[in-house]
N, C-alpha and C. Protein backbone atom coordinates (compact mmCIF):
# COMPACT_ATOMS: atom_id res chain seq x y z
N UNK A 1 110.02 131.17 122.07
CA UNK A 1 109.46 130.80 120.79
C UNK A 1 108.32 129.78 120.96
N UNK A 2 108.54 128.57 121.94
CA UNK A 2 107.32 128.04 122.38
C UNK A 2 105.88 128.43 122.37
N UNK A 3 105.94 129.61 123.25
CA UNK A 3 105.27 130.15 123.94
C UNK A 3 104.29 131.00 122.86
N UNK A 4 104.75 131.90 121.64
CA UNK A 4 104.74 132.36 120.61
C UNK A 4 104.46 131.15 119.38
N UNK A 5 104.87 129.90 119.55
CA UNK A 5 103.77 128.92 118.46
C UNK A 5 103.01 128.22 118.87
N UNK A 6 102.80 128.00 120.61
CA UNK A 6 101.24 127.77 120.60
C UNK A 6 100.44 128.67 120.69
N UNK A 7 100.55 129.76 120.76
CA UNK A 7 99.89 131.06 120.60
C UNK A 7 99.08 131.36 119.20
N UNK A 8 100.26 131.04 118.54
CA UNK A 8 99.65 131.31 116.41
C UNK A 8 98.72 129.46 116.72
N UNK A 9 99.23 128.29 116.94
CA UNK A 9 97.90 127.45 116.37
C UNK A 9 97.48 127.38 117.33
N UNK A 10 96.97 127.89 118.72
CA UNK A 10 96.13 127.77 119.81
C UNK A 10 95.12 129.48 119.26
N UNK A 11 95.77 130.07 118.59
CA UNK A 11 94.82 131.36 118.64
C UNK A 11 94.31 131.04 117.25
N UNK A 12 95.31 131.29 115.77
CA UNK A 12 95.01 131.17 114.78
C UNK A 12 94.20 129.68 114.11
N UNK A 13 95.68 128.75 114.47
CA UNK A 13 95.10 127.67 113.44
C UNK A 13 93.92 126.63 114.32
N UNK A 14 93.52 126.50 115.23
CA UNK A 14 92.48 126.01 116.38
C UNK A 14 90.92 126.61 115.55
N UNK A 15 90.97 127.87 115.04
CA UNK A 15 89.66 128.60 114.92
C UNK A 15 89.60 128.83 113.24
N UNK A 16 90.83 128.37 112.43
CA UNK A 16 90.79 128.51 111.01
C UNK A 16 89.53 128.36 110.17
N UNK A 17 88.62 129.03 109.35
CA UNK A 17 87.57 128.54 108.80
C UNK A 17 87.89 127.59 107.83
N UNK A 18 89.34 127.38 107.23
CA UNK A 18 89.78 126.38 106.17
C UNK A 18 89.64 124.95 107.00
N UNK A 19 90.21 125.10 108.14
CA UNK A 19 90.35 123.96 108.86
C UNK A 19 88.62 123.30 109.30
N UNK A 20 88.19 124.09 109.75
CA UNK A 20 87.00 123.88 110.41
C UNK A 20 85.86 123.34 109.28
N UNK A 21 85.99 123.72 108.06
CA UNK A 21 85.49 123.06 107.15
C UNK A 21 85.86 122.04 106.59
N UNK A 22 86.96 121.76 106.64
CA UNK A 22 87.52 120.66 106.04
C UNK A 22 87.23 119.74 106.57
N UNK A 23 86.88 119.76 108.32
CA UNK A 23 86.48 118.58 109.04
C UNK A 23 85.06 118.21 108.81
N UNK A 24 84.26 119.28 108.49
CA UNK A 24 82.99 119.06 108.39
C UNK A 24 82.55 118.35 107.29
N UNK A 25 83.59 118.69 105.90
CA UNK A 25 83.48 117.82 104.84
C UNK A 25 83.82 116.50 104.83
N UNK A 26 85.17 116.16 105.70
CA UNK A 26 85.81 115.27 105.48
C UNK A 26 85.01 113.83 106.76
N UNK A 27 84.12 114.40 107.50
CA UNK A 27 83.65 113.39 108.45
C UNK A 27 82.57 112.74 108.28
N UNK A 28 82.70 111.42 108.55
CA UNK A 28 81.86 110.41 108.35
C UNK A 28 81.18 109.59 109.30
N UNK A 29 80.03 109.21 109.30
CA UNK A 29 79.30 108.95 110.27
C UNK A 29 79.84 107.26 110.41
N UNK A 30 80.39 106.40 111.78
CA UNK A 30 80.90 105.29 112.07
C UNK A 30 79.97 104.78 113.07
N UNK A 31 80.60 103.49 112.66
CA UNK A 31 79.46 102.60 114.13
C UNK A 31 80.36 103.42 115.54
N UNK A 32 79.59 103.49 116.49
CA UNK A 32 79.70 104.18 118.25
C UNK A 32 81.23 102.78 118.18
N UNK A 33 82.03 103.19 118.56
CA UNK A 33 83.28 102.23 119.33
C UNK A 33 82.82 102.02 120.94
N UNK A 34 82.05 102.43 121.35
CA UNK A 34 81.93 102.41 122.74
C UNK A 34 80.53 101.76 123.27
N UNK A 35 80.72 100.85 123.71
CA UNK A 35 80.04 99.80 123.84
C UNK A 35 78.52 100.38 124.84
N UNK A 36 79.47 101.64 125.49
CA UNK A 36 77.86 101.94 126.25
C UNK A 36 77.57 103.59 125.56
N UNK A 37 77.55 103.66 124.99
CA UNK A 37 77.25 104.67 123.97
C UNK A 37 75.87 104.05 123.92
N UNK A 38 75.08 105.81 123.57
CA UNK A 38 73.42 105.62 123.43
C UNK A 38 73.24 106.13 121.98
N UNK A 39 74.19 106.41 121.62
CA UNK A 39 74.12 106.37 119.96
C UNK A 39 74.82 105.52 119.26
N UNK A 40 73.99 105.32 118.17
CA UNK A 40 74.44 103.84 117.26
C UNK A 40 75.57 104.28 116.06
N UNK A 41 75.74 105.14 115.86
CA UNK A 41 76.78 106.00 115.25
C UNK A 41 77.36 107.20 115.76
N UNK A 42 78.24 107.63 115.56
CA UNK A 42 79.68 108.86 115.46
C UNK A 42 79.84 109.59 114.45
N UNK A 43 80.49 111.00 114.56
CA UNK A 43 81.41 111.35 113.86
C UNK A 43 83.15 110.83 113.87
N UNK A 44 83.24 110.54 112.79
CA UNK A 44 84.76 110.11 112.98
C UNK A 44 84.94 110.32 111.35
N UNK A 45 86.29 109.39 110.82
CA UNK A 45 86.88 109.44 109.69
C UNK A 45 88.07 109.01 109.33
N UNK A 46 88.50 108.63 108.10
CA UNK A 46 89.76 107.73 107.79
C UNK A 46 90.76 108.52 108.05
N UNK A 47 92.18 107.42 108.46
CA UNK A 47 93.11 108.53 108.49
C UNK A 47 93.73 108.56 107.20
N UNK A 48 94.07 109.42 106.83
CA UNK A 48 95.13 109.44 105.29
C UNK A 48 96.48 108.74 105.63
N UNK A 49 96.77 108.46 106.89
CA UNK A 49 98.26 108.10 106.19
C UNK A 49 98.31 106.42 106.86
N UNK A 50 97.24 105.66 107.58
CA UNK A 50 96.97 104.71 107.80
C UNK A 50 95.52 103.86 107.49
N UNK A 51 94.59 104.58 106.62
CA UNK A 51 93.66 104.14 106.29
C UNK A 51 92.39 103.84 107.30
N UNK A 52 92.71 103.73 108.29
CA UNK A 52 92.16 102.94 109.60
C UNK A 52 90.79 103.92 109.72
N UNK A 53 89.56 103.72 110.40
CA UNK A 53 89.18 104.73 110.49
C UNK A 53 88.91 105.30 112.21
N UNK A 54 88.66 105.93 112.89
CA UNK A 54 88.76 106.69 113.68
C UNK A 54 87.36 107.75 114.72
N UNK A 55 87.36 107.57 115.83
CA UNK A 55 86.47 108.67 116.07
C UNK A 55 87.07 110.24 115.63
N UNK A 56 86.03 111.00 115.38
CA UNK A 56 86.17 112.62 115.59
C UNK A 56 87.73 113.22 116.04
N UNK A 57 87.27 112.69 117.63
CA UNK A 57 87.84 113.18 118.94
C UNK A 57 89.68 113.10 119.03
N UNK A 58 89.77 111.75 117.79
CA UNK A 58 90.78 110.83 117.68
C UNK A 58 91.68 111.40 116.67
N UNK A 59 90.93 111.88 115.78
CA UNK A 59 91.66 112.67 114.31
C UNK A 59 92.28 114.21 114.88
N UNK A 60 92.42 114.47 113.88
CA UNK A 60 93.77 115.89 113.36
C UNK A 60 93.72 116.31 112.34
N UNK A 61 93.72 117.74 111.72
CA UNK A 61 93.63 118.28 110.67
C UNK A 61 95.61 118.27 110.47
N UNK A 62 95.90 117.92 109.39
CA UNK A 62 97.13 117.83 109.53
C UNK A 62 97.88 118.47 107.81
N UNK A 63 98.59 119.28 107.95
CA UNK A 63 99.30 119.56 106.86
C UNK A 63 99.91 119.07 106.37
N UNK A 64 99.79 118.20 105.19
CA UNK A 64 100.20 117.69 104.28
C UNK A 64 101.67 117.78 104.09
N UNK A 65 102.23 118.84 104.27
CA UNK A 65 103.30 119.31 104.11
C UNK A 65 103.73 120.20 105.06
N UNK A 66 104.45 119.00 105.91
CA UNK A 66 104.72 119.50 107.28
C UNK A 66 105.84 120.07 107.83
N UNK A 67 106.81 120.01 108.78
CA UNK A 67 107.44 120.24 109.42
C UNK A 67 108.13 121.80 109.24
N UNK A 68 106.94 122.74 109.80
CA UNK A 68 107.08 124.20 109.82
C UNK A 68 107.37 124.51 111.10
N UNK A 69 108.92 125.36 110.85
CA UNK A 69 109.74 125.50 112.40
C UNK A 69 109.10 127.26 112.20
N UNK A 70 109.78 127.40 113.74
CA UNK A 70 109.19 128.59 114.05
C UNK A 70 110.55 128.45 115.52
N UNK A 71 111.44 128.45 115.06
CA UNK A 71 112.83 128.54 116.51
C UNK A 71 113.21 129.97 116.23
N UNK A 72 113.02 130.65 115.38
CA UNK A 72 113.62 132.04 115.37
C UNK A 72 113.15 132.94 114.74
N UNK A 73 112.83 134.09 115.77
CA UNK A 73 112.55 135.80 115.04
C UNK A 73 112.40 135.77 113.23
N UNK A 74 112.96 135.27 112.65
CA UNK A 74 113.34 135.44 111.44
C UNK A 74 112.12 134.26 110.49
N UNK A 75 111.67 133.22 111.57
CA UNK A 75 110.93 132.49 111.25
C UNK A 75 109.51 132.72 111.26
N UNK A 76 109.38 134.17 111.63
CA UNK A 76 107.55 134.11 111.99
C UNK A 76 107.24 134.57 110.96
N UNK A 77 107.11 134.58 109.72
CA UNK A 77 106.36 135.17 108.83
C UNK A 77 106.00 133.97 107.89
N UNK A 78 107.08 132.98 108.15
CA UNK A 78 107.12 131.93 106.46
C UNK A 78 105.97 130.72 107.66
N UNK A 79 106.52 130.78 109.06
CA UNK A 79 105.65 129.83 109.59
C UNK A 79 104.02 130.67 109.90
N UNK A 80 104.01 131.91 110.07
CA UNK A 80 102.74 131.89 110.31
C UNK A 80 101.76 131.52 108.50
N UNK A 81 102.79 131.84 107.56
CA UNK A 81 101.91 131.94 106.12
C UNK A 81 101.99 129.90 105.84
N UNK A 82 102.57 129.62 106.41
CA UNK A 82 102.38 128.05 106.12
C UNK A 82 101.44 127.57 106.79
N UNK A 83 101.11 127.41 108.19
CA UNK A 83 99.95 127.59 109.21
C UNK A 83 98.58 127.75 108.58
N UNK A 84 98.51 129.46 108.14
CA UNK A 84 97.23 130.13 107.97
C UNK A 84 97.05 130.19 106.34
N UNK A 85 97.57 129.83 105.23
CA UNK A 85 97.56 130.49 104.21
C UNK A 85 97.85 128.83 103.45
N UNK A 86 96.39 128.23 103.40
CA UNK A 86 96.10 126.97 103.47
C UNK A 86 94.37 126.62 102.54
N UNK A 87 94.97 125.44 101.63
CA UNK A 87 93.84 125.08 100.92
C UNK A 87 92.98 123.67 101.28
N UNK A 88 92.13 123.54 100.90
CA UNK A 88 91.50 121.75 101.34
C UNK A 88 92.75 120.63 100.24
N UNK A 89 93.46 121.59 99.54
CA UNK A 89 94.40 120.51 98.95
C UNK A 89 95.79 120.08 100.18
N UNK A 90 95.68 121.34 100.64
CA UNK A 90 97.28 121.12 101.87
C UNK A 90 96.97 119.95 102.98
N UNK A 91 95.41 119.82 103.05
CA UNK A 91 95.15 119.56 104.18
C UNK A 91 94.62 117.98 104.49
N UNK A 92 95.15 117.14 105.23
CA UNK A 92 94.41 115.74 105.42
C UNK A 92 94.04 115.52 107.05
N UNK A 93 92.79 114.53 107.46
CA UNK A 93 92.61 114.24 108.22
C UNK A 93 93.57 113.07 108.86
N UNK A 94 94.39 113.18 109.74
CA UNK A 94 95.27 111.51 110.34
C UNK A 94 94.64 111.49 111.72
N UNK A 95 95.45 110.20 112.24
CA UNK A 95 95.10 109.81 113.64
C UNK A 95 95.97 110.66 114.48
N UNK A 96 95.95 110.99 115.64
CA UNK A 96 96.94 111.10 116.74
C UNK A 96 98.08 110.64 116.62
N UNK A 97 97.79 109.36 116.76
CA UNK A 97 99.19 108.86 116.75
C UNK A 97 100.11 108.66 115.32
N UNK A 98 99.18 108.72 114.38
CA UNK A 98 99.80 108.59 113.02
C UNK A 98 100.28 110.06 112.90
N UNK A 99 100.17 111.14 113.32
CA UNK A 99 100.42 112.58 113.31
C UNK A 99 101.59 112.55 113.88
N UNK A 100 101.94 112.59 115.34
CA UNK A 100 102.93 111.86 116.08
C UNK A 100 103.86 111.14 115.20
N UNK A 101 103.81 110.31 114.63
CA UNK A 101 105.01 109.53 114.22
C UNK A 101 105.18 110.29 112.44
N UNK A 102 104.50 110.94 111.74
CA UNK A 102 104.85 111.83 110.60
C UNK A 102 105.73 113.21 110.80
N UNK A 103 105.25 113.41 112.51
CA UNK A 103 105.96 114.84 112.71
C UNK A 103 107.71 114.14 113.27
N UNK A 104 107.76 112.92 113.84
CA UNK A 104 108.81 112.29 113.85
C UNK A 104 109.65 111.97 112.71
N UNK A 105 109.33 111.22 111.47
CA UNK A 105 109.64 111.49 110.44
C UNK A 105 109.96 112.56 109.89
N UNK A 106 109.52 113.52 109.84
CA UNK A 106 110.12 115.03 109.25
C UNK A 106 111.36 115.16 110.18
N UNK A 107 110.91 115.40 111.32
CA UNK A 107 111.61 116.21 112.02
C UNK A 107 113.64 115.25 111.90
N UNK A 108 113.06 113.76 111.38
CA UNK A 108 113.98 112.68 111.72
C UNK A 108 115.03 112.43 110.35
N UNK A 109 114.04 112.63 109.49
CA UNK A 109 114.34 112.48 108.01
C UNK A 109 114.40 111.33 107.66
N UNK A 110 113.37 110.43 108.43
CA UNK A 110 113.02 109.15 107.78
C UNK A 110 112.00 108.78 107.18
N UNK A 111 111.30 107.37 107.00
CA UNK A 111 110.61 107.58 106.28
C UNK A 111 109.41 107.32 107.43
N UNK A 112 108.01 106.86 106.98
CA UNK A 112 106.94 106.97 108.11
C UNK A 112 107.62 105.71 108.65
N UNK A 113 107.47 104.73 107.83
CA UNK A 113 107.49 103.11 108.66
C UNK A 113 108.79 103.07 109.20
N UNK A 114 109.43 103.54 109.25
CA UNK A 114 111.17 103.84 110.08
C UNK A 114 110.93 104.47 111.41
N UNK A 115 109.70 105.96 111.10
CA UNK A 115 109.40 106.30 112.27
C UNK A 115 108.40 105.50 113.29
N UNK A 116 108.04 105.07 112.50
CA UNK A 116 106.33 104.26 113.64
C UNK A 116 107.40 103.19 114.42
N UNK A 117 108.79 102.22 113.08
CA UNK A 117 109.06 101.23 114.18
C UNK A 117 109.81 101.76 115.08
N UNK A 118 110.73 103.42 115.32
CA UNK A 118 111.25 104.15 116.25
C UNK A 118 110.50 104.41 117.14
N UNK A 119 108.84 105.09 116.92
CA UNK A 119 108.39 104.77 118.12
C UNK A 119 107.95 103.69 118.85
N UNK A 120 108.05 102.55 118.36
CA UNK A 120 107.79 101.17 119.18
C UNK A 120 108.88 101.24 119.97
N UNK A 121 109.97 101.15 119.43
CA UNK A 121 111.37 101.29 120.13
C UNK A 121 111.52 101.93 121.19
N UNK A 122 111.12 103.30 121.16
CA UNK A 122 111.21 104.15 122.32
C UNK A 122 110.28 103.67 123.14
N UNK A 123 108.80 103.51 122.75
CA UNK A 123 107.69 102.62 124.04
C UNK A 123 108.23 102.18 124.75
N UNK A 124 109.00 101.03 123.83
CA UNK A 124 109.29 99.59 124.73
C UNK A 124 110.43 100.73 125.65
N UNK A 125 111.60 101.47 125.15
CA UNK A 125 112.87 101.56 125.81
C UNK A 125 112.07 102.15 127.15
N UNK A 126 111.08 103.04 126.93
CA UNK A 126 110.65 103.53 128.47
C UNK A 126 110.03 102.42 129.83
N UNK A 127 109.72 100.95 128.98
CA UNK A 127 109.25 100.20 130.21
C UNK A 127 109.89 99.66 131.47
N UNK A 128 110.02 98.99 132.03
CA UNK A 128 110.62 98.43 132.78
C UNK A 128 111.57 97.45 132.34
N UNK A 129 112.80 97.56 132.91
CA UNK A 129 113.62 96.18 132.53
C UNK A 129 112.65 95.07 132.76
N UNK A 130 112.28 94.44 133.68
CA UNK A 130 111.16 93.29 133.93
C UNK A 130 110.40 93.08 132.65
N UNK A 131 109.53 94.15 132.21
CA UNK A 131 108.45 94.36 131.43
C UNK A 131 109.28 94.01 129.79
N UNK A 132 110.51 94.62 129.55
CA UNK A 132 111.44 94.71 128.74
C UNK A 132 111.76 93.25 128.32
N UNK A 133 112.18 92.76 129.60
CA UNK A 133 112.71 90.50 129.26
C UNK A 133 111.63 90.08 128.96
N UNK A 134 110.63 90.69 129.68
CA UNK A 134 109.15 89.69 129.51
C UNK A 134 108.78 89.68 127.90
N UNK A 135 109.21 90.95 127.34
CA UNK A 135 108.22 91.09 125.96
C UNK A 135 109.68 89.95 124.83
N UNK A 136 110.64 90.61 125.76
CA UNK A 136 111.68 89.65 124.21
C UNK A 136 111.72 88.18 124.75
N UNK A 137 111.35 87.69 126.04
CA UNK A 137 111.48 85.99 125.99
C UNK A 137 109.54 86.00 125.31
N UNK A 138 109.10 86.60 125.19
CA UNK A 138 107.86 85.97 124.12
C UNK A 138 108.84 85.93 122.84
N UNK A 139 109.25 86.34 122.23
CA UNK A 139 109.83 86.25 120.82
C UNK A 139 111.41 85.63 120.33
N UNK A 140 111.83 85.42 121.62
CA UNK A 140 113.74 85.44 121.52
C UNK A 140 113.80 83.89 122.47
N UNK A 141 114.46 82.87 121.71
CA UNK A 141 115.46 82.17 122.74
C UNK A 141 116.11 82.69 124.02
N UNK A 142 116.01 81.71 125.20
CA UNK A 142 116.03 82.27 126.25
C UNK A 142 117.80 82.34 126.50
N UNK A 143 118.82 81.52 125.78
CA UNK A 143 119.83 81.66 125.28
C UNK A 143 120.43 83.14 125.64
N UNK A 144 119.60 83.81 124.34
CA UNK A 144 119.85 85.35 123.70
C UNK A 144 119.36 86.68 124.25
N UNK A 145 118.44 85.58 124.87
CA UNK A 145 118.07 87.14 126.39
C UNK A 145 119.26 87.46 127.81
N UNK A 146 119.82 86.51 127.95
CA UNK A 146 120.77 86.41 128.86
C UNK A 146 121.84 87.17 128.63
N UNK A 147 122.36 87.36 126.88
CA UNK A 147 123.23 87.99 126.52
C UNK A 147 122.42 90.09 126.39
N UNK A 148 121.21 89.93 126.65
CA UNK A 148 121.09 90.99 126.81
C UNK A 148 121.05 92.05 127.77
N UNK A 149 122.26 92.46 128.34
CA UNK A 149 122.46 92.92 130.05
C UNK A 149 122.17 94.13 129.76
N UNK A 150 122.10 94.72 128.88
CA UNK A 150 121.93 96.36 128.97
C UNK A 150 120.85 96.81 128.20
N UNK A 151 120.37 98.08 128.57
CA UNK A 151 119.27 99.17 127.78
C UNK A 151 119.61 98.74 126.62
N UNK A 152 121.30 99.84 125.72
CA UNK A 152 121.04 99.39 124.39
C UNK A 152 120.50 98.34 123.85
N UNK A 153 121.00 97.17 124.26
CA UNK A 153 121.17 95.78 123.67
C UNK A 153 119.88 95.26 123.57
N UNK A 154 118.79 95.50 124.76
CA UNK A 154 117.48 95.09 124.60
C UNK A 154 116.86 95.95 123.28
N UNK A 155 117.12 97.53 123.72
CA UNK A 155 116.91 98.36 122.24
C UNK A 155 116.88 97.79 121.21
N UNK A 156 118.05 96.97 120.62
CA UNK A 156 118.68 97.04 119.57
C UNK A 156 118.01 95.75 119.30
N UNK A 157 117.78 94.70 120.35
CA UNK A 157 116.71 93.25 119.89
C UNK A 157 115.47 93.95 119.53
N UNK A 158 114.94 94.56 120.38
CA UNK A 158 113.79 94.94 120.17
C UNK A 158 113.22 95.69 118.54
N UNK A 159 114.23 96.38 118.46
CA UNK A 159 114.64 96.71 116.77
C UNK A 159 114.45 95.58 115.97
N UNK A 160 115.37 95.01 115.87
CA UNK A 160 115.71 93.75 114.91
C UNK A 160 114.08 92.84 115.11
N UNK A 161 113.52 92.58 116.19
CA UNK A 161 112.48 92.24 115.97
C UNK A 161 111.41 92.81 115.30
N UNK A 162 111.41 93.55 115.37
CA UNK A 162 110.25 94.16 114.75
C UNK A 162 110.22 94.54 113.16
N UNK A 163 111.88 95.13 112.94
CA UNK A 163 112.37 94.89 111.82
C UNK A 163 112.02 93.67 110.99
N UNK A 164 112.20 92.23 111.82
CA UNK A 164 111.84 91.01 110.63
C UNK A 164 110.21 90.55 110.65
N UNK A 165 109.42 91.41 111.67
CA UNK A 165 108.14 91.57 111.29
C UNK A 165 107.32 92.18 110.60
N UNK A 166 107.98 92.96 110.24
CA UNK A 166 107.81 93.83 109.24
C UNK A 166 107.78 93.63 107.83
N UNK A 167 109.34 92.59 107.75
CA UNK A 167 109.38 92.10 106.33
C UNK A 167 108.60 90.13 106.29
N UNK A 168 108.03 90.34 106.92
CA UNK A 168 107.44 88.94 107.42
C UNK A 168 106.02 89.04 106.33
């Protein structure tokens, strides 16, 4: 089934004329981010679900209304017509990574800011233990790091921190 849905958006939705216009409408010329750039402006554009704005290269045409499975035989008709059978209303420009953490959300059934602080969570859980003490003695009594001997437990600080930065 993999193999069969990058096929429909590597063949279909990659070359969509809905899509392909939508970017052309939706892009806006930005100062160059790149300091040795010989042009004084870009194409780029805001993201819809973080405001921020973005190079080109950086954005995503993204369906509004997402999380279209395609795990089974029975599924290729409703996912290819959700895919291809698409208006400039279905459709917003996001970032990468804001795409990333919306398709987490669906897929999670949370909300975005639940997912973005899950993926901080997971970042951090992939670093190094070393890298791991280093980031919670910036923020934590050195007390309360000591009591943190395991993966979860750093997890679960690392949570709670970010959690009261959030409501900060």
């Amino acid at each position: 089934m993999s193999w069969l849905r990058g096929g429909i958006r590597g063949g279909l939705w990659n070359k969509h004329p809905v899509k392909l216009e939508f970017i052309k409408k939706n892009r806006i010329q930005i100062p160059n981010p790149n300091p040795k750039g010989k042009k004084p402006t870009v194409w780029g554009g805001v993201c819809a679900l973080t405001g921020e704005t973005h190079i080109l290269s950086n954005l995503q045409v993204d369906h509004k209304k997402g999380n279209h499975s395609l795990q089974s035989l029975d599924d290729i008709q409703s996912f290819i017509e959700a895919m291809v059978l698409v208006t400039d209303e279905d459709l917003q420009l996001v970032s990468k990574e804001a795409h990333k953490i919306k398709s987490h959300s669906e897929r999670m059934g949370m909300t975005f800011e639940e997912a973005q602080l899950e993926k901080q969570v997971i970042a951090f859980s992939k670093l190094s233990v070393k890298e791991q003490i280093k980031l919670l003695t910036e923020k934590l009594d050195s007390s309360i790091i000591n009591s943190l001997s395991n993966a979860a437990k750093r997890k679960s600080a690392y949570r709670d921190i970010l959690k009261g930065e959030m409501n900060e």
